[in-house]
PDB file of C-alpha atoms in Angstrom:
ATOM      1  CA  MET A  11      32.024  43.277 189.582  1.00  0.00           C
ATOM      2  CA  THR A  12      34.688  45.905 188.854  1.00  0.00           C
ATOM      3  CA  GLU A  13      36.925  43.371 187.047  1.00  0.00           C
ATOM      4  CA  THR A  14      33.950  42.322 184.851  1.00  0.00           C
ATOM      5  CA  MET A  15      33.271  45.937 183.766  1.00  0.00           C
ATOM      6  CA  THR A  16      36.938  46.547 183.142  1.00  0.00           C
ATOM      7  CA  SER A  17      37.334  43.469 180.964  1.00  0.00           C
ATOM      8  CA  GLY A  18      34.043  44.024 179.017  1.00  0.00           C
ATOM      9  CA  THR A  19      34.262  47.836 178.421  1.00  0.00           C
ATOM     10  CA  PRO A  20      37.291  49.426 176.680  1.00  0.00           C
ATOM     11  CA  THR A  21      39.019  51.913 178.929  1.00  0.00           C
ATOM     12  CA  ARG A  22      40.080  55.416 177.827  1.00  0.00           C
ATOM     13  CA  SER A  23      43.739  54.405 177.706  1.00  0.00           C
ATOM     14  CA  HIS A  24      42.966  51.409 175.489  1.00  0.00           C
ATOM     15  CA  THR A  25      40.926  53.643 173.127  1.00  0.00           C
ATOM     16  CA  SER A  26      43.737  56.175 172.872  1.00  0.00           C
ATOM     17  CA  GLN A  27      46.284  53.453 172.221  1.00  0.00           C
ATOM     18  CA  HIS A  28      44.080  51.988 169.511  1.00  0.00           C
ATOM     19  CA  ARG A  29      43.761  55.406 167.834  1.00  0.00           C
ATOM     20  CA  ARG A  30      47.511  55.968 167.975  1.00  0.00           C
ATOM     21  CA  SER A  31      48.144  52.568 166.431  1.00  0.00           C
ATOM     22  CA  ARG A  32      45.670  53.262 163.642  1.00  0.00           C
ATOM     23  CA  PHE A  33      47.230  56.683 163.011  1.00  0.00           C
ATOM     24  CA  VAL A  34      50.707  55.134 162.788  1.00  0.00           C
ATOM     25  CA  ARG A  35      49.504  52.477 160.329  1.00  0.00           C
ATOM     26  CA  GLN A  36      47.817  55.110 158.143  1.00  0.00           C
ATOM     27  CA  ALA A  37      50.892  57.342 158.282  1.00  0.00           C
ATOM     28  CA  ARG A  38      53.163  54.491 157.197  1.00  0.00           C
ATOM     29  CA  THR A  39      50.813  53.671 154.310  1.00  0.00           C
ATOM     30  CA  LEU A  40      50.231  57.216 153.083  1.00  0.00           C
ATOM     31  CA  ALA A  41      53.664  58.709 153.678  1.00  0.00           C
ATOM     32  CA  PRO A  42      55.281  57.323 150.463  1.00  0.00           C
ATOM     33  CA  ARG A  43      52.326  58.541 148.384  1.00  0.00           C
ATOM     34  CA  HIS A  44      52.499  62.014 149.928  1.00  0.00           C
ATOM     35  CA  VAL A  45      56.236  62.190 149.287  1.00  0.00           C
ATOM     36  CA  VAL A  46      55.722  61.271 145.617  1.00  0.00           C
ATOM     37  CA  LEU A  47      52.907  63.809 145.284  1.00  0.00           C
ATOM     38  CA  ILE A  48      54.911  66.595 146.909  1.00  0.00           C
ATOM     39  CA  VAL A  49      57.956  65.923 144.709  1.00  0.00           C
ATOM     40  CA  THR A  50      55.761  65.795 141.589  1.00  0.00           C
ATOM     41  CA  ALA A  51      54.026  69.033 142.587  1.00  0.00           C
ATOM     42  CA  LEU A  52      57.370  70.786 143.112  1.00  0.00           C
ATOM     43  CA  ILE A  53      58.676  69.610 139.725  1.00  0.00           C
ATOM     44  CA  THR A  54      55.445  70.697 138.025  1.00  0.00           C
ATOM     45  CA  ALA A  55      55.415  74.096 139.723  1.00  0.00           C
ATOM     46  CA  PHE A  56      59.084  74.851 139.049  1.00  0.00           C
ATOM     47  CA  PRO A  57      58.572  76.297 135.513  1.00  0.00           C
ATOM     48  CA  PHE A  58      55.898  78.632 136.866  1.00  0.00           C
ATOM     49  CA  TYR A  59      58.159  79.641 139.742  1.00  0.00           C
ATOM     50  CA  SER A  60      60.978  80.330 137.276  1.00  0.00           C
ATOM     51  CA  MET A  61      58.654  82.448 135.123  1.00  0.00           C
ATOM     52  CA  VAL A  62      57.570  84.601 138.072  1.00  0.00           C
ATOM     53  CA  ILE A  63      61.090  84.994 139.483  1.00  0.00           C
ATOM     54  CA  ILE A  64      62.559  85.969 136.100  1.00  0.00           C
ATOM     55  CA  SER A  65      59.757  88.501 135.547  1.00  0.00           C
ATOM     56  CA  LEU A  66      60.747  90.140 138.848  1.00  0.00           C
ATOM     57  CA  GLN A  67      64.445  90.366 137.945  1.00  0.00           C
ATOM     58  CA  PRO A  68      65.837  93.908 137.742  1.00  0.00           C
ATOM     59  CA  GLY A  69      67.724  94.843 134.578  1.00  0.00           C
ATOM     60  CA  GLN A  70      67.226  94.158 130.904  1.00  0.00           C
ATOM     61  CA  ALA A  71      68.957  90.821 130.435  1.00  0.00           C
ATOM     62  CA  ILE A  72      67.873  88.652 127.490  1.00  0.00           C
ATOM     63  CA  VAL A  73      69.349  85.430 128.886  1.00  0.00           C
ATOM     64  CA  MET A  74      68.507  83.279 131.875  1.00  0.00           C
ATOM     65  CA  PRO A  75      69.753  84.733 135.192  1.00  0.00           C
ATOM     66  CA  GLU A  76      72.545  82.938 137.015  1.00  0.00           C
ATOM     67  CA  SER A  77      70.370  82.255 140.047  1.00  0.00           C
ATOM     68  CA  LEU A  78      66.660  81.680 140.533  1.00  0.00           C
ATOM     69  CA  PHE A  79      66.952  82.923 144.110  1.00  0.00           C
ATOM     70  CA  PRO A  80      67.727  86.619 143.526  1.00  0.00           C
ATOM     71  CA  ASP A  81      68.479  89.139 146.239  1.00  0.00           C
ATOM     72  CA  ALA A  82      66.489  91.970 144.646  1.00  0.00           C
ATOM     73  CA  PHE A  83      63.122  92.198 142.946  1.00  0.00           C
ATOM     74  CA  SER A  84      61.658  94.774 140.603  1.00  0.00           C
ATOM     75  CA  LEU A  85      58.299  95.412 138.920  1.00  0.00           C
ATOM     76  CA  ASP A  86      59.906  97.306 136.036  1.00  0.00           C
ATOM     77  CA  ALA A  87      59.230  94.443 133.600  1.00  0.00           C
ATOM     78  CA  PHE A  88      55.514  94.525 134.424  1.00  0.00           C
ATOM     79  CA  TYR A  89      55.402  98.318 133.983  1.00  0.00           C
ATOM     80  CA  GLU A  90      57.154  97.961 130.653  1.00  0.00           C
ATOM     81  CA  ALA A  91      54.832  95.145 129.498  1.00  0.00           C
ATOM     82  CA  LEU A  92      51.656  96.979 130.496  1.00  0.00           C
ATOM     83  CA  GLY A  93      52.963 100.265 129.097  1.00  0.00           C
ATOM     84  CA  SER A  94      53.755  98.881 125.671  1.00  0.00           C
ATOM     85  CA  ARG A  95      51.352  99.305 122.799  1.00  0.00           C
ATOM     86  CA  ASP A  96      51.309  95.703 121.620  1.00  0.00           C
ATOM     87  CA  ILE A  97      50.802  93.566 124.742  1.00  0.00           C
ATOM     88  CA  PRO A  98      47.490  95.164 125.899  1.00  0.00           C
ATOM     89  CA  ARG A  99      46.228  94.895 122.325  1.00  0.00           C
ATOM     90  CA  TRP A 100      47.220  91.224 122.116  1.00  0.00           C
ATOM     91  CA  ALA A 101      45.467  90.627 125.463  1.00  0.00           C
ATOM     92  CA  PHE A 102      42.352  92.315 124.055  1.00  0.00           C
ATOM     93  CA  ASN A 103      42.492  90.109 120.942  1.00  0.00           C
ATOM     94  CA  SER A 104      42.885  86.988 123.091  1.00  0.00           C
ATOM     95  CA  THR A 105      39.894  88.037 125.198  1.00  0.00           C
ATOM     96  CA  ILE A 106      37.691  88.597 122.142  1.00  0.00           C
ATOM     97  CA  TYR A 107      38.876  85.356 120.539  1.00  0.00           C
ATOM     98  CA  SER A 108      38.290  83.288 123.703  1.00  0.00           C
ATOM     99  CA  VAL A 109      35.021  84.822 124.899  1.00  0.00           C
ATOM    100  CA  VAL A 110      33.271  84.984 121.512  1.00  0.00           C
ATOM    101  CA  SER A 111      34.419  81.460 120.614  1.00  0.00           C
ATOM    102  CA  THR A 112      33.200  80.118 123.961  1.00  0.00           C
ATOM    103  CA  VAL A 113      29.757  81.714 123.628  1.00  0.00           C
ATOM    104  CA  LEU A 114      29.252  80.594 120.034  1.00  0.00           C
ATOM    105  CA  VAL A 115      30.601  77.072 120.580  1.00  0.00           C
ATOM    106  CA  LEU A 116      28.206  76.580 123.494  1.00  0.00           C
ATOM    107  CA  LEU A 117      25.299  77.986 121.474  1.00  0.00           C
ATOM    108  CA  PHE A 118      25.910  75.812 118.418  1.00  0.00           C
ATOM    109  CA  ALA A 119      26.780  72.721 120.462  1.00  0.00           C
ATOM    110  CA  SER A 120      23.599  73.024 122.534  1.00  0.00           C
ATOM    111  CA  MET A 121      21.451  73.424 119.429  1.00  0.00           C
ATOM    112  CA  ALA A 122      23.108  70.470 117.703  1.00  0.00           C
ATOM    113  CA  GLY A 123      22.948  68.385 120.869  1.00  0.00           C
ATOM    114  CA  TYR A 124      19.239  69.102 121.239  1.00  0.00           C
ATOM    115  CA  ALA A 125      18.585  68.103 117.626  1.00  0.00           C
ATOM    116  CA  PHE A 126      20.589  64.877 117.844  1.00  0.00           C
ATOM    117  CA  ALA A 127      19.126  63.936 121.242  1.00  0.00           C
ATOM    118  CA  LYS A 128      15.434  64.775 120.875  1.00  0.00           C
ATOM    119  CA  LYS A 129      14.539  65.299 117.217  1.00  0.00           C
ATOM    120  CA  LYS A 130      13.879  62.505 114.771  1.00  0.00           C
ATOM    121  CA  PHE A 131      14.959  62.959 111.155  1.00  0.00           C
ATOM    122  CA  ALA A 132      16.330  60.834 108.372  1.00  0.00           C
ATOM    123  CA  GLY A 133      20.029  60.005 108.714  1.00  0.00           C
ATOM    124  CA  ARG A 134      20.279  61.317 112.275  1.00  0.00           C
ATOM    125  CA  GLU A 135      22.520  58.540 113.548  1.00  0.00           C
ATOM    126  CA  LEU A 136      24.691  58.560 110.410  1.00  0.00           C
ATOM    127  CA  ILE A 137      25.255  62.321 110.609  1.00  0.00           C
ATOM    128  CA  PHE A 138      25.961  62.104 114.323  1.00  0.00           C
ATOM    129  CA  TRP A 139      28.600  59.420 113.914  1.00  0.00           C
ATOM    130  CA  VAL A 140      30.190  61.332 111.050  1.00  0.00           C
ATOM    131  CA  PHE A 141      30.597  64.233 113.480  1.00  0.00           C
ATOM    132  CA  ILE A 142      32.066  61.891 116.065  1.00  0.00           C
ATOM    133  CA  ALA A 143      34.464  60.483 113.461  1.00  0.00           C
ATOM    134  CA  MET A 144      35.901  64.008 113.163  1.00  0.00           C
ATOM    135  CA  LEU A 145      37.410  63.498 116.596  1.00  0.00           C
ATOM    136  CA  MET A 146      39.623  60.757 115.157  1.00  0.00           C
ATOM    137  CA  ILE A 147      41.259  63.118 112.638  1.00  0.00           C
ATOM    138  CA  PRO A 148      44.412  64.799 113.999  1.00  0.00           C
ATOM    139  CA  TYR A 149      43.938  68.550 114.224  1.00  0.00           C
ATOM    140  CA  HIS A 150      47.164  69.265 112.353  1.00  0.00           C
ATOM    141  CA  LEU A 151      45.914  67.430 109.249  1.00  0.00           C
ATOM    142  CA  THR A 152      43.058  69.917 108.872  1.00  0.00           C
ATOM    143  CA  ILE A 153      45.230  73.030 109.074  1.00  0.00           C
ATOM    144  CA  ILE A 154      46.121  73.274 105.352  1.00  0.00           C
ATOM    145  CA  PRO A 155      42.553  72.722 103.983  1.00  0.00           C
ATOM    146  CA  GLN A 156      41.298  75.094 106.654  1.00  0.00           C
ATOM    147  CA  TYR A 157      43.865  77.734 105.675  1.00  0.00           C
ATOM    148  CA  ILE A 158      42.972  77.432 101.967  1.00  0.00           C
ATOM    149  CA  LEU A 159      39.222  77.645 102.667  1.00  0.00           C
ATOM    150  CA  VAL A 160      39.509  80.683 104.936  1.00  0.00           C
ATOM    151  CA  GLY A 161      41.860  82.301 102.426  1.00  0.00           C
ATOM    152  CA  ASP A 162      39.364  81.797  99.568  1.00  0.00           C
ATOM    153  CA  LEU A 163      36.692  83.454 101.726  1.00  0.00           C
ATOM    154  CA  GLY A 164      38.974  86.421 102.378  1.00  0.00           C
ATOM    155  CA  GLY A 165      39.241  85.700 106.097  1.00  0.00           C
ATOM    156  CA  LEU A 166      43.019  85.565 106.548  1.00  0.00           C
ATOM    157  CA  ASP A 167      44.442  88.177 108.910  1.00  0.00           C
ATOM    158  CA  THR A 168      40.960  88.958 110.260  1.00  0.00           C
ATOM    159  CA  MET A 169      39.308  88.174 113.568  1.00  0.00           C
ATOM    160  CA  TRP A 170      36.313  86.449 111.993  1.00  0.00           C
ATOM    161  CA  GLY A 171      38.627  84.294 109.873  1.00  0.00           C
ATOM    162  CA  MET A 172      40.352  83.160 113.050  1.00  0.00           C
ATOM    163  CA  LEU A 173      37.026  82.516 114.811  1.00  0.00           C
ATOM    164  CA  ILE A 174      34.955  80.674 112.202  1.00  0.00           C
ATOM    165  CA  PRO A 175      36.940  77.387 111.949  1.00  0.00           C
ATOM    166  CA  THR A 176      36.853  76.894 115.719  1.00  0.00           C
ATOM    167  CA  LEU A 177      33.075  77.082 116.163  1.00  0.00           C
ATOM    168  CA  ALA A 178      32.194  73.522 115.078  1.00  0.00           C
ATOM    169  CA  ASN A 179      33.372  71.583 118.103  1.00  0.00           C
ATOM    170  CA  ALA A 180      32.437  67.898 117.787  1.00  0.00           C
ATOM    171  CA  GLN A 181      33.458  67.095 121.347  1.00  0.00           C
ATOM    172  CA  ALA A 182      31.234  69.822 122.809  1.00  0.00           C
ATOM    173  CA  MET A 183      28.363  68.687 120.609  1.00  0.00           C
ATOM    174  CA  PHE A 184      28.816  65.091 121.751  1.00  0.00           C
ATOM    175  CA  LEU A 185      28.793  66.006 125.449  1.00  0.00           C
ATOM    176  CA  MET A 186      25.733  68.229 125.005  1.00  0.00           C
ATOM    177  CA  ARG A 187      23.894  65.478 123.147  1.00  0.00           C
ATOM    178  CA  GLN A 188      24.639  62.951 125.881  1.00  0.00           C
ATOM    179  CA  PHE A 189      23.481  65.336 128.602  1.00  0.00           C
ATOM    180  CA  ILE A 190      20.272  66.436 126.812  1.00  0.00           C
ATOM    181  CA  HIS A 191      19.458  62.806 126.087  1.00  0.00           C
ATOM    182  CA  GLY A 192      18.859  62.374 129.832  1.00  0.00           C
ATOM    183  CA  ILE A 193      16.137  65.052 129.983  1.00  0.00           C
ATOM    184  CA  PRO A 194      12.725  63.277 130.143  1.00  0.00           C
ATOM    185  CA  ASP A 195      10.679  63.469 126.961  1.00  0.00           C
ATOM    186  CA  GLU A 196       7.535  64.018 129.055  1.00  0.00           C
ATOM    187  CA  ILE A 197       8.685  67.553 129.926  1.00  0.00           C
ATOM    188  CA  LEU A 198       9.073  68.440 126.253  1.00  0.00           C
ATOM    189  CA  ASP A 199       5.718  66.823 125.384  1.00  0.00           C
ATOM    190  CA  ALA A 200       3.976  68.836 128.119  1.00  0.00           C
ATOM    191  CA  ALA A 201       5.498  72.036 126.737  1.00  0.00           C
ATOM    192  CA  LYS A 202       4.258  71.179 123.248  1.00  0.00           C
ATOM    193  CA  ILE A 203       0.743  70.563 124.611  1.00  0.00           C
ATOM    194  CA  ASP A 204       0.881  74.029 126.204  1.00  0.00           C
ATOM    195  CA  GLY A 205       1.630  75.473 122.775  1.00  0.00           C
ATOM    196  CA  ALA A 206       5.377  76.086 123.090  1.00  0.00           C
ATOM    197  CA  GLY A 207       7.332  76.185 119.850  1.00  0.00           C
ATOM    198  CA  GLU A 208      10.710  74.622 119.197  1.00  0.00           C
ATOM    199  CA  PHE A 209      12.723  77.738 119.995  1.00  0.00           C
ATOM    200  CA  ARG A 210      10.787  78.335 123.237  1.00  0.00           C
ATOM    201  CA  ILE A 211      11.343  74.727 124.295  1.00  0.00           C
ATOM    202  CA  TYR A 212      15.051  75.110 123.538  1.00  0.00           C
ATOM    203  CA  ALA A 213      15.380  78.463 125.335  1.00  0.00           C
ATOM    204  CA  SER A 214      13.045  77.847 128.293  1.00  0.00           C
ATOM    205  CA  ILE A 215      13.544  74.146 129.005  1.00  0.00           C
ATOM    206  CA  ILE A 216      16.709  72.793 127.390  1.00  0.00           C
ATOM    207  CA  LEU A 217      19.137  75.610 128.174  1.00  0.00           C
ATOM    208  CA  PRO A 218      18.246  75.921 131.903  1.00  0.00           C
ATOM    209  CA  GLN A 219      18.561  72.150 132.298  1.00  0.00           C
ATOM    210  CA  THR A 220      22.039  72.108 130.746  1.00  0.00           C
ATOM    211  CA  LYS A 221      23.698  74.644 133.073  1.00  0.00           C
ATOM    212  CA  PRO A 222      26.137  72.111 134.639  1.00  0.00           C
ATOM    213  CA  ILE A 223      27.470  70.827 131.325  1.00  0.00           C
ATOM    214  CA  MET A 224      27.473  74.365 129.903  1.00  0.00           C
ATOM    215  CA  ALA A 225      29.673  75.565 132.773  1.00  0.00           C
ATOM    216  CA  THR A 226      32.014  72.617 132.298  1.00  0.00           C
ATOM    217  CA  LEU A 227      32.322  73.179 128.565  1.00  0.00           C
ATOM    218  CA  ALA A 228      32.746  76.929 129.044  1.00  0.00           C
ATOM    219  CA  THR A 229      35.800  76.266 131.204  1.00  0.00           C
ATOM    220  CA  PHE A 230      37.391  73.902 128.704  1.00  0.00           C
ATOM    221  CA  VAL A 231      36.593  75.931 125.591  1.00  0.00           C
ATOM    222  CA  PHE A 232      37.847  79.190 127.117  1.00  0.00           C
ATOM    223  CA  LEU A 233      41.130  77.587 128.160  1.00  0.00           C
ATOM    224  CA  TRP A 234      41.557  75.907 124.768  1.00  0.00           C
ATOM    225  CA  HIS A 235      41.137  79.176 122.888  1.00  0.00           C
ATOM    226  CA  TRP A 236      43.134  81.305 125.314  1.00  0.00           C
ATOM    227  CA  ASN A 237      46.114  78.953 124.950  1.00  0.00           C
ATOM    228  CA  ASP A 238      45.600  78.313 121.230  1.00  0.00           C
ATOM    229  CA  PHE A 239      48.747  79.044 119.253  1.00  0.00           C
ATOM    230  CA  LEU A 240      48.985  77.173 115.928  1.00  0.00           C
ATOM    231  CA  TRP A 241      45.893  78.424 114.100  1.00  0.00           C
ATOM    232  CA  PRO A 242      46.177  82.081 115.271  1.00  0.00           C
ATOM    233  CA  MET A 243      49.856  82.065 114.253  1.00  0.00           C
ATOM    234  CA  ILE A 244      49.073  80.735 110.765  1.00  0.00           C
ATOM    235  CA  SER A 245      45.971  82.808 110.073  1.00  0.00           C
ATOM    236  CA  GLN A 246      47.204  86.184 111.345  1.00  0.00           C
ATOM    237  CA  GLN A 247      50.040  88.045 109.626  1.00  0.00           C
ATOM    238  CA  SER A 248      49.700  91.569 111.093  1.00  0.00           C
ATOM    239  CA  SER A 249      51.101  92.144 114.555  1.00  0.00           C
ATOM    240  CA  GLU A 250      48.046  94.184 115.563  1.00  0.00           C
ATOM    241  CA  ASN A 251      45.896  91.069 115.035  1.00  0.00           C
ATOM    242  CA  TYR A 252      48.090  88.746 117.113  1.00  0.00           C
ATOM    243  CA  VAL A 253      46.772  87.029 120.206  1.00  0.00           C
ATOM    244  CA  LEU A 254      48.932  86.827 123.335  1.00  0.00           C
ATOM    245  CA  THR A 255      50.386  83.394 122.609  1.00  0.00           C
ATOM    246  CA  VAL A 256      51.609  84.493 119.171  1.00  0.00           C
ATOM    247  CA  GLY A 257      52.744  87.887 120.450  1.00  0.00           C
ATOM    248  CA  LEU A 258      54.866  86.351 123.211  1.00  0.00           C
ATOM    249  CA  ASN A 259      56.580  84.162 120.627  1.00  0.00           C
ATOM    250  CA  THR A 260      57.302  87.293 118.587  1.00  0.00           C
ATOM    251  CA  LEU A 261      58.845  89.022 121.601  1.00  0.00           C
ATOM    252  CA  GLN A 262      61.250  86.131 122.022  1.00  0.00           C
ATOM    253  CA  GLU A 263      62.227  86.239 118.358  1.00  0.00           C
ATOM    254  CA  GLU A 264      62.882  89.984 118.614  1.00  0.00           C
ATOM    255  CA  GLN A 265      65.325  89.405 121.503  1.00  0.00           C
ATOM    256  CA  SER A 266      63.217  91.445 123.898  1.00  0.00           C
ATOM    257  CA  PRO A 267      64.356  91.524 127.550  1.00  0.00           C
ATOM    258  CA  LEU A 268      63.644  88.169 129.126  1.00  0.00           C
ATOM    259  CA  ALA A 269      62.036  89.776 132.181  1.00  0.00           C
ATOM    260  CA  THR A 270      59.545  91.613 129.950  1.00  0.00           C
ATOM    261  CA  VAL A 271      58.654  88.402 128.090  1.00  0.00           C
ATOM    262  CA  MET A 272      58.105  86.568 131.369  1.00  0.00           C
ATOM    263  CA  ALA A 273      56.082  89.459 132.786  1.00  0.00           C
ATOM    264  CA  ALA A 274      53.811  89.285 129.739  1.00  0.00           C
ATOM    265  CA  ALA A 275      53.534  85.516 130.259  1.00  0.00           C
ATOM    266  CA  VAL A 276      52.517  86.055 133.888  1.00  0.00           C
ATOM    267  CA  ILE A 277      49.909  88.610 132.775  1.00  0.00           C
ATOM    268  CA  SER A 278      48.548  86.155 130.206  1.00  0.00           C
ATOM    269  CA  PHE A 279      48.291  83.506 132.918  1.00  0.00           C
ATOM    270  CA  ILE A 280      46.025  85.584 135.181  1.00  0.00           C
ATOM    271  CA  PRO A 281      42.735  85.233 133.184  1.00  0.00           C
ATOM    272  CA  THR A 282      43.079  81.452 132.903  1.00  0.00           C
ATOM    273  CA  PHE A 283      43.858  81.229 136.620  1.00  0.00           C
ATOM    274  CA  LEU A 284      40.766  83.280 137.495  1.00  0.00           C
ATOM    275  CA  VAL A 285      38.563  81.168 135.216  1.00  0.00           C
ATOM    276  CA  PHE A 286      39.930  78.002 136.799  1.00  0.00           C
ATOM    277  CA  ILE A 287      39.334  79.304 140.350  1.00  0.00           C
ATOM    278  CA  LEU A 288      35.779  80.443 139.578  1.00  0.00           C
ATOM    279  CA  LEU A 289      34.805  77.241 137.766  1.00  0.00           C
ATOM    280  CA  GLN A 290      37.088  74.761 139.534  1.00  0.00           C
ATOM    281  CA  ARG A 291      34.326  72.405 140.636  1.00  0.00           C
ATOM    282  CA  TYR A 292      32.922  72.308 137.108  1.00  0.00           C
ATOM    283  CA  PHE A 293      36.423  71.768 135.679  1.00  0.00           C
ATOM    284  CA  VAL A 294      37.000  68.714 137.902  1.00  0.00           C
ATOM    285  CA  ARG A 295      33.529  67.407 137.085  1.00  0.00           C
ATOM    286  CA  GLY A 296      34.259  67.902 133.386  1.00  0.00           C
ATOM    287  CA  VAL A 297      37.441  65.844 133.623  1.00  0.00           C
ATOM    288  CA  MET A 298      35.424  63.048 135.232  1.00  0.00           C
ATOM    289  CA  MET A 299      32.658  63.275 132.596  1.00  0.00           C
ATOM    290  CA  SER A 300      34.772  63.517 129.483  1.00  0.00           C
ATOM    291  CA  GLY A 301      37.993  61.756 130.472  1.00  0.00           C
ATOM    292  CA  LEU A 302      40.064  64.761 129.379  1.00  0.00           C
ATOM    293  CA  LYS A 303      43.526  65.279 130.871  1.00  0.00           C
TER     294      LYS A 303
END
């Protein structure tokens, strides 16, 4: 009787041995992948590590230090960067440029997406695909016509001149249109029967339904504008109108102490890091939805 139970029911030692064998097989399979990922992560993180270490170097050197493993650290570069007149102003300009652009891009993209998804008008599909075709045009090819147009309007070296060309975002409009297209028409028809107008439908029904895609787009658009360099550099000539990316480039050209430049770079990194941490789940979801890298 005892032999029958022993042969038919797995014993504790057999279960433990089976688990150990499975763990060993999984470890042998995953170990090479983990090694590759760790090495890739270290290589990717090295420039950031170098930036932080150099910003903590004592002294006023303008060249790379001999070692990236210093014996002493100092916050003097951060005090100097925060105490200067230009860097806080450039950070303020970057904040205005990024926040206002993000809000307006989301507003215009949601309105356009609602119109293309739910409204019927002549030439809707043609206009929509013309907008989508804009995605095929390299951004750098539009810089010169954009510069001439903004210059004719008197917008060069102004904040509004830097903002206006960035507000028509075809990619944001496309994603909003695709998302709003999934909202049932019955909800909108019921609102119309209750007497709701177009703006009330947009504000009370469409916008609350689009919170996930709005959060995703807000993350992308903020990061795009915070790191934008080419258009702010071309459109702004006065140093007081620079954003952080342009200002940091100016510091390098002026042979400022390398530690101060890196400290300013670390300071400029903090807002994007906070935005990424707060909206990380939406950022990952946005990569999956849009295929962005």
